Amino acid sequence: MTTTVPAPVTGTAEGSALEAVFLDMDGTLVDTEGFWWDAEVEVFAALGHQLQESWRDVVVGGPMTRSAGFLIEATGADITVPELTVLLNDGFEARIGRGVPLMPGAARLLGELAEHSVPTALVSASHRRIIDRILHSLGPRNFALTVAGDEVGRTKPHPEPYLFAASGLGADPTRCAVIEDTATGVAAAEAAGCRVVAVPSVAPIEAASGRVVVESLEQVDLAFLRTLITRMN
């Protein structure tokens, strides 16, 4: 259900209430949300249907089955969810094969977390085959644990992926910081009891209790994350 990389979890950062950091992938660490939409547009065009731009906000950040089901219902396309899922993954994988741009500040933040031995997990709604491809760009050594959308019973917006990550790292969810770019991911993290930093990519996200909204990962560092946990506990 998970992939464990060579770097072991050695415990929490000394002197900090922060026990672990969980990061979403698409739109948070890598600039790929547009890749998914382009793949969806291309697949449905081949099926004889044109997607409406307004649907983009509906499918962003959601589990593959939900997004595929919505688009099939909205267009009336003659295809099943499993068939569409394969086509979308194929289209997306072809795009990331040409290179995956990291979001501004992503490499610096991951490096800082690794330098200070902060247990870190990648928690994504994307399937394992996609995560493993993108990990080459992110550096698998930066994550003690990775959780894919097709490896949990219920994916985002259900809290299970984040609860599973917390359990896997032996961390208290209320002392974990989550970085997400969509309302779906934020809902999952908050339902798990985590503190959330939202970095909106496609659709806006409002600030709320236990949630901080920033414009870029360049505004996030370890000191920022520690402060978020400390003031909430």
Coordinates of N, CA, C and O in Angstrom, one line a residue, residues 105-217:
G105 N 9.9 26.9 -5.1 CA 10.1 26.7 -3.6 C 10.0 25.2 -3.2 O 10.4 24.9 -2.1
A106 N 9.6 24.4 -4.1 CA 9.4 22.9 -3.8 C 10.7 22.3 -3.4 O 10.9 21.6 -2.4
A107 N 11.7 22.4 -4.3 CA 13.0 21.8 -4.1 C 13.7 22.3 -2.8 O 14.2 21.5 -2.0
R108 N 13.6 23.6 -2.6 CA 14.2 24.2 -1.4 C 13.5 23.7 -0.1 O 14.2 23.3 0.9
L109 N 12.1 23.6 -0.1 CA 11.4 23.1 1.1 C 11.7 21.6 1.4 O 12.0 21.3 2.5
L110 N 11.7 20.8 0.3 CA 12.0 19.4 0.5 C 13.4 19.2 1.1 O 13.7 18.4 2.0
G111 N 14.3 20.0 0.6 CA 15.7 19.9 1.0 C 15.8 20.3 2.5 O 16.6 19.6 3.3
E112 N 15.1 21.3 2.9 CA 15.2 21.8 4.3 C 14.6 20.7 5.2 O 15.1 20.5 6.3
L113 N 13.5 20.1 4.8 CA 12.8 19.1 5.7 C 13.8 17.9 5.8 O 13.9 17.4 6.9
A114 N 14.4 17.5 4.7 CA 15.3 16.4 4.8 C 16.6 16.7 5.7 O 17.0 15.9 6.5
E115 N 17.1 17.9 5.5 CA 18.3 18.4 6.3 C 18.0 18.3 7.8 O 18.9 18.0 8.6
H116 N 16.8 18.6 8.2 CA 16.4 18.6 9.6 C 15.7 17.3 10.1 O 15.2 17.3 11.2
S117 N 15.8 16.3 9.2 CA 15.2 15.0 9.6 C 13.8 15.0 10.0 O 13.3 14.3 11.0
V118 N 13.0 15.9 9.4 CA 11.6 15.9 9.6 C 10.9 14.8 8.8 O 11.0 14.8 7.6
P119 N 10.2 13.9 9.5 CA 9.5 12.8 8.7 C 8.5 13.4 7.7 O 7.7 14.3 8.1
T120 N 8.6 13.0 6.5 CA 7.9 13.6 5.4 C 7.2 12.6 4.5 O 7.9 11.5 4.2
A121 N 6.0 12.8 4.2 CA 5.3 11.8 3.3 C 4.6 12.5 2.1 O 4.2 13.7 2.2
L122 N 4.6 11.9 1.0 CA 3.9 12.3 -0.2 C 2.6 11.6 -0.2 O 2.5 10.4 -0.2
V123 N 1.5 12.4 -0.2 CA 0.1 11.9 -0.1 C -0.7 12.4 -1.3 O -1.0 13.6 -1.4
S124 N -0.9 11.5 -2.3 CA -1.5 12.0 -3.5 C -2.7 11.1 -3.9 O -2.8 10.0 -3.6
A125 N -3.7 11.8 -4.7 CA -4.8 11.1 -5.2 C -4.4 10.4 -6.5 O -5.2 9.5 -7.1
S126 N -3.2 10.7 -7.1 CA -2.8 10.0 -8.3 C -2.5 8.6 -8.0 O -2.2 8.2 -6.9
H127 N -2.5 7.8 -9.1 CA -2.2 6.3 -9.0 C -0.7 6.1 -8.8 O 0.1 6.9 -9.1
R128 N -0.4 4.9 -8.3 CA 1.0 4.5 -8.0 C 1.9 4.7 -9.2 O 3.0 5.1 -9.1
R129 N 1.4 4.3 -10.4 CA 2.2 4.3 -11.6 C 2.6 5.7 -11.9 O 3.7 6.0 -12.4
I130 N 1.8 6.7 -11.6 CA 2.1 8.1 -11.8 C 3.1 8.6 -10.8 O 4.0 9.3 -11.1
I131 N 2.8 8.3 -9.5 CA 3.7 8.8 -8.4 C 5.1 8.3 -8.7 O 6.1 9.1 -8.5
D132 N 5.3 7.0 -9.0 CA 6.6 6.5 -9.2 C 7.4 7.2 -10.3 O 8.6 7.3 -10.2
R133 N 6.7 7.6 -11.3 CA 7.3 8.4 -12.4 C 7.8 9.7 -11.9 O 8.9 10.2 -12.2
I134 N 6.9 10.4 -11.2 CA 7.2 11.8 -10.8 C 8.2 11.8 -9.7 O 9.0 12.8 -9.5
L135 N 8.3 10.7 -8.9 CA 9.3 10.7 -7.8 C 10.7 10.8 -8.3 O 11.6 11.3 -7.6
H136 N 11.0 10.5 -9.6 CA 12.3 10.7 -10.1 C 12.7 12.1 -10.2 O 13.9 12.5 -10.0
S137 N 11.7 13.0 -10.4 CA 11.9 14.4 -10.4 C 12.0 15.0 -9.0 O 12.8 16.0 -8.7
L138 N 11.2 14.5 -8.1 CA 11.1 15.0 -6.7 C 12.2 14.5 -5.8 O 12.6 15.2 -4.8
G139 N 12.7 13.3 -6.1 CA 13.8 12.7 -5.3 C 13.1 11.8 -4.3 O 12.6 12.3 -3.2
P140 N 13.1 10.5 -4.5 CA 12.5 9.6 -3.5 C 13.1 9.6 -2.2 O 12.4 9.3 -1.2
R141 N 14.4 10.0 -2.1 CA 15.0 10.1 -0.8 C 14.4 11.2 0.1 O 14.6 11.2 1.4
N142 N 13.6 12.1 -0.5 CA 13.0 13.1 0.3 C 11.7 12.7 1.1 O 11.2 13.5 1.9
F143 N 11.3 11.5 0.9 CA 10.1 11.0 1.5 C 10.3 9.7 2.2 O 10.8 8.7 1.7
A144 N 9.9 9.6 3.5 CA 9.9 8.4 4.2 C 8.8 7.5 3.8 O 8.8 6.2 4.1
L145 N 7.7 8.0 3.3 CA 6.5 7.3 2.9 C 5.8 8.0 1.8 O 5.8 9.2 1.6
T146 N 5.2 7.2 0.9 CA 4.4 7.7 -0.2 C 3.1 6.9 -0.2 O 3.1 5.7 0.0
V147 N 2.0 7.7 -0.4 CA 0.6 7.1 -0.4 C -0.1 7.4 -1.7 O -0.2 8.6 -2.0
A148 N -0.5 6.5 -2.5 CA -1.2 6.7 -3.7 C -2.7 6.5 -3.6 O -3.2 5.8 -2.8
G149 N -3.4 7.2 -4.5 CA -4.9 7.2 -4.5 C -5.5 5.8 -4.7 O -6.6 5.5 -4.2
D150 N -4.8 5.0 -5.4 CA -5.3 3.6 -5.7 C -4.8 2.6 -4.7 O -5.0 1.4 -4.9
E151 N -4.2 3.1 -3.6 CA -3.8 2.1 -2.6 C -4.5 2.3 -1.2 O -4.2 1.6 -0.3
V152 N -5.5 3.1 -1.2 CA -6.3 3.3 0.0 C -7.8 3.0 -0.4 O -8.2 3.1 -1.5
G153 N -8.5 2.6 0.6 CA -9.9 2.3 0.4 C -10.7 3.5 -0.1 O -11.6 3.4 -1.0
R154 N -10.5 4.6 0.6 CA -11.2 5.9 0.2 C -10.1 7.0 0.1 O -9.4 7.2 1.1
T155 N -10.1 7.6 -1.0 CA -9.1 8.7 -1.2 C -9.7 10.0 -1.0 O -10.8 10.1 -0.5
K156 N -8.9 11.1 -1.2 CA -9.4 12.4 -0.9 C -10.7 12.7 -1.7 O -10.9 12.2 -2.8
P157 N -11.7 13.4 -1.0 CA -11.6 14.2 0.2 C -11.8 13.4 1.5 O -11.9 14.0 2.5
H158 N -11.8 12.1 1.5 CA -11.9 11.3 2.7 C -10.6 11.4 3.4 O -9.5 11.5 2.8
P159 N -10.6 11.5 4.8 CA -9.3 11.6 5.5 C -8.4 10.4 5.5 O -7.3 10.5 6.0
E160 N -8.9 9.3 5.0 CA -8.1 8.0 5.1 C -6.6 8.2 4.7 O -5.7 7.7 5.3
P161 N -6.3 8.8 3.5 CA -4.9 8.9 3.1 C -4.0 9.6 4.1 O -2.9 9.1 4.4
Y162 N -4.5 10.7 4.7 CA -3.7 11.4 5.7 C -3.6 10.6 7.1 O -2.6 10.7 7.7
L163 N -4.7 10.0 7.4 CA -4.7 9.2 8.6 C -3.7 8.0 8.5 O -3.0 7.6 9.4
F164 N -3.7 7.4 7.3 CA -2.8 6.3 7.0 C -1.3 6.8 7.0 O -0.5 6.1 7.6
A165 N -1.1 8.0 6.5 CA 0.3 8.5 6.5 C 0.8 8.8 7.9 O 1.9 8.4 8.3
A166 N -0.1 9.3 8.7 CA 0.2 9.6 10.1 C 0.5 8.3 10.9 O 1.5 8.2 11.6
S167 N -0.3 7.3 10.7 CA -0.1 6.0 11.3 C 1.2 5.4 10.8 O 2.0 4.9 11.6
G168 N 1.5 5.5 9.6 CA 2.7 4.9 9.0 C 4.0 5.6 9.5 O 5.0 4.9 9.6
L169 N 3.9 6.8 9.9 CA 5.1 7.5 10.5 C 5.0 7.6 12.0 O 5.9 8.3 12.6
G170 N 4.0 7.0 12.6 CA 3.9 7.0 14.0 C 3.6 8.4 14.6 O 4.1 8.8 15.7
A171 N 2.9 9.2 13.9 CA 2.7 10.6 14.2 C 1.2 10.9 14.6 O 0.3 10.2 14.2
D172 N 1.0 11.9 15.5 CA -0.3 12.3 15.9 C -0.8 13.3 14.8 O -0.1 14.3 14.5
P173 N -1.9 13.0 14.1 CA -2.4 13.9 13.0 C -2.5 15.3 13.4 O -2.2 16.2 12.6
T174 N -2.8 15.6 14.7 CA -3.0 17.0 15.1 C -1.7 17.7 15.2 O -1.7 19.0 15.3
R175 N -0.6 17.0 15.1 CA 0.7 17.6 15.2 C 1.5 17.4 13.8 O 2.7 17.4 13.7
C176 N 0.6 17.2 12.8 CA 1.2 17.1 11.4 C 0.7 18.3 10.6 O -0.4 18.7 10.7
A177 N 1.6 18.8 9.7 CA 1.3 19.9 8.8 C 1.1 19.3 7.4 O 1.9 18.4 7.0
V178 N 0.0 19.7 6.7 CA -0.3 19.3 5.4 C -0.2 20.4 4.4 O -0.7 21.5 4.7
I179 N 0.4 20.2 3.3 CA 0.4 21.3 2.3 C -0.3 20.8 1.1 O 0.0 19.7 0.5
E180 N -1.4 21.5 0.7 CA -2.3 21.1 -0.4 C -2.6 22.3 -1.3 O -2.5 23.5 -0.9
D181 N -3.1 22.0 -2.5 CA -3.4 23.1 -3.4 C -4.9 23.1 -3.8 O -5.3 24.0 -4.5
T182 N -5.7 22.1 -3.4 CA -7.1 22.1 -3.8 C -8.0 22.0 -2.6 O -7.6 21.5 -1.6
A183 N -9.3 22.4 -2.8 CA -10.2 22.2 -1.7 C -10.5 20.8 -1.4 O -10.7 20.5 -0.2
T184 N -10.4 19.9 -2.3 CA -10.5 18.5 -2.0 C -9.5 18.0 -1.1 O -9.8 17.3 -0.1
G185 N -8.2 18.3 -1.4 CA -7.1 17.9 -0.5 C -7.2 18.5 0.9 O -6.9 17.9 1.9
V186 N -7.6 19.8 0.9 CA -7.7 20.5 2.2 C -8.8 19.8 3.0 O -8.6 19.7 4.2
A187 N -9.9 19.5 2.4 CA -11.0 18.8 3.2 C -10.5 17.5 3.8 O -10.8 17.2 4.9
A188 N -9.7 16.7 3.0 CA -9.2 15.5 3.5 C -8.3 15.7 4.7 O -8.4 15.0 5.7
A189 N -7.4 16.6 4.6 CA -6.4 16.9 5.6 C -7.1 17.4 6.9 O -6.7 17.0 8.0
E190 N -8.0 18.3 6.7 CA -8.7 18.8 7.9 C -9.6 17.8 8.6 O -9.7 17.8 9.8
A191 N -10.2 16.9 7.8 CA -11.0 15.9 8.4 C -10.1 14.9 9.2 O -10.6 14.3 10.1
A192 N -8.9 14.8 8.8 CA -7.9 13.9 9.5 C -7.4 14.6 10.8 O -6.7 14.0 11.6
G193 N -7.7 15.9 11.0 CA -7.2 16.6 12.1 C -5.9 17.3 12.0 O -5.4 17.8 12.9
C194 N -5.4 17.4 10.7 CA -4.1 18.0 10.5 C -4.2 19.5 10.3 O -5.3 20.0 10.1
R195 N -3.1 20.2 10.5 CA -3.0 21.6 10.2 C -2.7 21.8 8.8 O -1.8 21.1 8.3
V196 N -3.3 22.8 8.1 CA -3.2 22.8 6.7 C -2.6 24.2 6.2 O -3.0 25.2 6.7
V197 N -1.7 24.0 5.3 CA -1.2 25.2 4.5 C -1.7 25.0 3.1 O -1.4 24.0 2.4
A198 N -2.6 25.9 2.6 CA -3.2 25.8 1.3 C -2.4 26.7 0.4 O -2.2 27.9 0.7
V199 N -2.0 26.2 -0.8 CA -1.3 27.0 -1.8 C -2.2 26.8 -3.1 O -1.8 25.9 -3.9
P200 N -3.2 27.5 -3.3 CA -4.2 27.3 -4.4 C -3.5 27.3 -5.7 O -2.7 28.2 -6.0
S201 N -3.9 26.3 -6.6 CA -3.3 26.3 -7.9 C -4.3 26.7 -9.0 O -4.0 27.6 -9.8
V202 N -5.5 26.0 -9.0 CA -6.5 26.3 -10.0 C -7.6 27.1 -9.5 O -8.0 28.2 -10.1
A203 N -8.2 26.7 -8.4 CA -9.4 27.4 -7.8 C -9.0 28.0 -6.5 O -8.1 27.5 -5.8
P204 N -9.6 29.1 -6.1 CA -9.2 29.8 -4.8 C -9.7 29.0 -3.6 O -10.6 28.2 -3.7
I205 N -8.9 29.2 -2.5 CA -9.3 28.5 -1.2 C -9.2 29.6 -0.2 O -8.3 30.4 -0.1
E206 N -10.3 29.6 0.6 CA -10.4 30.7 1.7 C -9.6 30.2 2.9 O -9.6 29.1 3.3
A207 N -9.1 31.2 3.7 CA -8.5 30.9 4.9 C -9.6 30.5 5.9 O -10.7 30.9 5.8
A208 N -9.2 29.7 6.9 CA -10.2 29.3 7.9 C -9.4 28.9 9.2 O -8.2 28.8 9.2
S209 N -10.2 28.5 10.2 CA -9.6 28.1 11.5 C -8.7 26.9 11.2 O -9.2 25.9 10.7
G210 N -7.5 26.9 11.7 CA -6.6 25.8 11.5 C -6.0 25.7 10.1 O -5.3 24.7 9.8
R211 N -6.2 26.7 9.3 CA -5.8 26.7 7.9 C -5.2 28.0 7.5 O -5.7 29.1 7.8
V212 N -4.0 28.0 6.9 CA -3.4 29.2 6.4 C -3.3 29.1 4.9 O -3.0 28.0 4.3
V213 N -3.6 30.2 4.2 CA -3.5 30.2 2.8 C -2.3 31.1 2.3 O -2.2 32.3 2.8
V214 N -1.4 30.6 1.5 CA -0.3 31.4 1.0 C -0.3 31.3 -0.5 O -1.0 30.5 -1.1
E215 N 0.4 32.2 -1.2 CA 0.4 32.3 -2.6 C 1.4 31.3 -3.3 O 1.3 30.9 -4.4
S216 N 2.5 30.9 -2.5 CA 3.5 30.1 -3.1 C 4.3 29.3 -2.0 O 4.3 29.7 -0.9
L217 N 4.9 28.2 -2.4 CA 5.7 27.4 -1.5 C 6.9 28.3 -1.0 O 7.6 27.9 0.0

